[in-house]
């Protein structure tokens, strides 16, 4: 009876729609809320990197542009750094769980969500960027 009662109690935990669910411990302080200014700033940086990559990858592939130009090299480096930083930062970014209707801020659930959705493609793109 003891373990079954504990499971029922644990399973009966309910969250209100839109509630932020945080984890225990000091590491949970590092998790960014999806609506935070830090997330917005990072989204803007990623958007600018997408614009750069969308324009420059086809341009540099199609035309013989001097790649030794210092400004082009710096822009490519900044874009690569953004994508490399995006992988670990995504592990520290909360998300809206649409199935439960909550804002998920627990590190294990964030890691599982990222691993199931975008981690593989993000790592592959970073590897391609290095090569």
C-alpha positions as YAML, in Angstrom:
chain: A
units: angstrom
residues:
- id: 1
  name: UNK
  ca: [0.00, 0.00, 0.00]
- id: 2
  name: UNK
  ca: [2.79, 2.43, 0.85]
- id: 3
  name: UNK
  ca: [4.47, 2.75, -2.60]
- id: 4
  name: UNK
  ca: [1.13, 2.78, -4.43]
- id: 5
  name: UNK
  ca: [-0.11, 5.66, -2.31]
- id: 6
  name: UNK
  ca: [3.09, 7.62, -3.00]
- id: 7
  name: UNK
  ca: [2.70, 7.06, -6.74]
- id: 8
  name: UNK
  ca: [-0.89, 8.24, -6.62]
- id: 9
  name: UNK
  ca: [0.10, 11.34, -4.72]
- id: 10
  name: UNK
  ca: [2.94, 12.02, -7.09]
- id: 11
  name: UNK
  ca: [0.72, 11.44, -10.13]
- id: 12
  name: UNK
  ca: [-2.00, 13.66, -8.70]
- id: 13
  name: UNK
  ca: [0.20, 16.77, -8.75]
- id: 14
  name: UNK
  ca: [-1.61, 19.26, -10.90]
- id: 15
  name: UNK
  ca: [-0.38, 22.46, -12.43]
- id: 16
  name: UNK
  ca: [-2.42, 25.47, -13.37]
- id: 17
  name: UNK
  ca: [-2.38, 26.60, -16.97]
- id: 18
  name: UNK
  ca: [0.50, 29.01, -17.57]
- id: 19
  name: UNK
  ca: [2.21, 28.13, -14.28]
- id: 20
  name: UNK
  ca: [6.01, 28.19, -14.20]
- id: 21
  name: UNK
  ca: [7.37, 24.88, -12.96]
- id: 22
  name: UNK
  ca: [10.88, 25.17, -11.52]
- id: 23
  name: UNK
  ca: [13.24, 22.50, -10.28]
- id: 24
  name: UNK
  ca: [15.06, 22.26, -6.98]
- id: 25
  name: UNK
  ca: [18.67, 23.22, -6.44]
- id: 26
  name: UNK
  ca: [21.01, 26.03, -7.34]
- id: 27
  name: UNK
  ca: [21.30, 25.14, -11.03]
- id: 28
  name: UNK
  ca: [17.67, 26.12, -11.61]
- id: 29
  name: UNK
  ca: [18.69, 29.76, -11.06]
- id: 30
  name: UNK
  ca: [20.49, 29.62, -14.43]
- id: 31
  name: UNK
  ca: [17.36, 28.71, -16.40]
- id: 32
  name: UNK
  ca: [16.03, 31.56, -18.53]
- id: 33
  name: UNK
  ca: [12.31, 32.08, -18.73]
- id: 34
  name: UNK
  ca: [11.06, 32.11, -22.35]
- id: 35
  name: UNK
  ca: [9.64, 35.60, -21.92]
- id: 36
  name: UNK
  ca: [12.75, 37.08, -20.30]
- id: 37
  name: UNK
  ca: [14.73, 39.96, -21.86]
- id: 38
  name: UNK
  ca: [17.75, 37.64, -22.08]
- id: 39
  name: UNK
  ca: [15.82, 35.20, -24.27]
- id: 40
  name: UNK
  ca: [14.55, 38.05, -26.43]
- id: 41
  name: UNK
  ca: [18.07, 39.38, -26.89]
- id: 42
  name: UNK
  ca: [19.35, 35.91, -27.78]
- id: 43
  name: UNK
  ca: [16.48, 35.44, -30.25]
- id: 44
  name: UNK
  ca: [17.44, 38.71, -31.96]
- id: 45
  name: UNK
  ca: [21.09, 37.57, -32.19]
- id: 46
  name: UNK
  ca: [20.01, 34.24, -33.70]
- id: 47
  name: UNK
  ca: [17.68, 36.03, -36.12]
- id: 48
  name: UNK
  ca: [20.55, 38.23, -37.32]
- id: 49
  name: UNK
  ca: [22.76, 35.15, -37.72]
- id: 50
  name: UNK
  ca: [20.01, 33.49, -39.79]
- id: 51
  name: UNK
  ca: [19.77, 36.56, -42.03]
- id: 52
  name: UNK
  ca: [23.57, 36.58, -42.45]
- id: 53
  name: UNK
  ca: [23.72, 32.86, -43.26]
- id: 54
  name: UNK
  ca: [20.75, 33.05, -45.62]
- id: 55
  name: UNK
  ca: [22.42, 35.78, -47.64]
- id: 56
  name: UNK
  ca: [26.11, 34.88, -47.40]
- id: 57
  name: UNK
  ca: [26.17, 31.10, -47.83]
- id: 58
  name: UNK
  ca: [24.64, 31.17, -51.34]
- id: 59
  name: UNK
  ca: [26.58, 34.31, -52.26]
- id: 60
  name: UNK
  ca: [29.94, 32.87, -51.22]
- id: 61
  name: UNK
  ca: [29.11, 29.54, -52.86]
- id: 62
  name: UNK
  ca: [28.08, 31.01, -56.19]
- id: 63
  name: UNK
  ca: [30.56, 33.83, -56.73]
- id: 64
  name: UNK
  ca: [34.32, 34.00, -56.30]
- id: 65
  name: UNK
  ca: [34.43, 36.61, -53.56]
- id: 66
  name: UNK
  ca: [37.74, 37.31, -51.86]
- id: 67
  name: UNK
  ca: [37.37, 35.46, -48.55]
- id: 68
  name: UNK
  ca: [40.45, 37.14, -47.16]
- id: 69
  name: UNK
  ca: [38.42, 40.28, -46.60]
- id: 70
  name: UNK
  ca: [38.66, 40.87, -42.88]
- id: 71
  name: UNK
  ca: [35.07, 42.06, -42.41]
- id: 72
  name: UNK
  ca: [33.58, 39.00, -44.15]
- id: 73
  name: UNK
  ca: [35.75, 36.70, -42.09]
- id: 74
  name: UNK
  ca: [34.69, 38.41, -38.85]
- id: 75
  name: UNK
  ca: [31.00, 38.12, -39.76]
- id: 76
  name: UNK
  ca: [31.39, 34.41, -40.50]
- id: 77
  name: UNK
  ca: [33.19, 33.95, -37.19]
- id: 78
  name: UNK
  ca: [30.46, 35.79, -35.26]
- id: 79
  name: UNK
  ca: [27.78, 33.69, -36.94]
- id: 80
  name: UNK
  ca: [29.61, 30.47, -36.09]
- id: 81
  name: UNK
  ca: [30.09, 31.56, -32.48]
- id: 82
  name: UNK
  ca: [26.36, 32.27, -32.16]
- id: 83
  name: UNK
  ca: [25.44, 28.79, -33.38]
- id: 84
  name: UNK
  ca: [28.02, 27.11, -31.13]
- id: 85
  name: UNK
  ca: [26.78, 29.08, -28.11]
- id: 86
  name: UNK
  ca: [23.17, 28.28, -28.97]
- id: 87
  name: UNK
  ca: [23.59, 24.57, -28.17]
- id: 88
  name: UNK
  ca: [24.50, 24.91, -24.47]
- id: 89
  name: UNK
  ca: [22.24, 27.94, -24.01]
- id: 90
  name: UNK
  ca: [19.23, 25.97, -25.23]
- id: 91
  name: UNK
  ca: [19.79, 23.54, -22.34]
- id: 92
  name: UNK
  ca: [19.29, 26.53, -20.02]
- id: 93
  name: UNK
  ca: [16.20, 27.94, -21.69]
- id: 94
  name: UNK
  ca: [12.72, 27.16, -20.46]
- id: 95
  name: UNK
  ca: [9.91, 26.38, -22.86]
- id: 96
  name: UNK
  ca: [6.13, 26.33, -23.03]
- id: 97
  name: UNK
  ca: [4.86, 22.77, -22.72]
- id: 98
  name: UNK
  ca: [1.71, 22.97, -24.83]
- id: 99
  name: UNK
  ca: [0.50, 19.51, -23.76]
- id: 100
  name: UNK
  ca: [0.47, 20.44, -20.07]
- id: 101
  name: UNK
  ca: [-0.06, 24.16, -20.55]
- id: 102
  name: UNK
  ca: [2.86, 25.09, -18.31]
- id: 103
  name: UNK
  ca: [6.13, 26.97, -18.62]
- id: 104
  name: UNK
  ca: [8.75, 24.27, -18.05]
- id: 105
  name: UNK
  ca: [11.85, 25.50, -16.20]
- id: 106
  name: UNK
  ca: [13.18, 22.19, -14.82]
- id: 107
  name: UNK
  ca: [16.61, 21.29, -16.24]
- id: 108
  name: UNK
  ca: [15.97, 17.55, -16.83]
- id: 109
  name: UNK
  ca: [12.73, 18.23, -18.71]
- id: 110
  name: UNK
  ca: [14.40, 20.98, -20.74]
- id: 111
  name: UNK
  ca: [17.24, 18.62, -21.68]
- id: 112
  name: UNK
  ca: [14.85, 15.83, -22.68]
- id: 113
  name: UNK
  ca: [12.74, 18.23, -24.75]
- id: 114
  name: UNK
  ca: [15.80, 19.63, -26.55]
- id: 115
  name: UNK
  ca: [17.30, 16.17, -27.13]
- id: 116
  name: UNK
  ca: [14.06, 14.93, -28.66]
- id: 117
  name: UNK
  ca: [13.55, 17.93, -30.92]
- id: 118
  name: UNK
  ca: [16.53, 20.03, -32.07]
- id: 119
  name: UNK
  ca: [19.76, 18.80, -30.49]
- id: 120
  name: UNK
  ca: [20.74, 16.41, -33.30]
- id: 121
  name: UNK
  ca: [20.20, 18.96, -36.07]
- id: 122
  name: UNK
  ca: [21.93, 21.73, -34.09]
- id: 123
  name: UNK
  ca: [25.00, 19.58, -33.45]
- id: 124
  name: UNK
  ca: [25.11, 18.45, -37.09]
- id: 125
  name: UNK
  ca: [24.97, 22.05, -38.32]
- id: 126
  name: UNK
  ca: [27.77, 23.04, -35.94]
- id: 127
  name: UNK
  ca: [29.90, 20.16, -37.23]
- id: 128
  name: UNK
  ca: [29.20, 21.18, -40.84]
- id: 129
  name: UNK
  ca: [30.12, 24.76, -39.94]
- id: 130
  name: UNK
  ca: [33.53, 23.63, -38.66]
- id: 131
  name: UNK
  ca: [34.26, 21.53, -41.72]
...
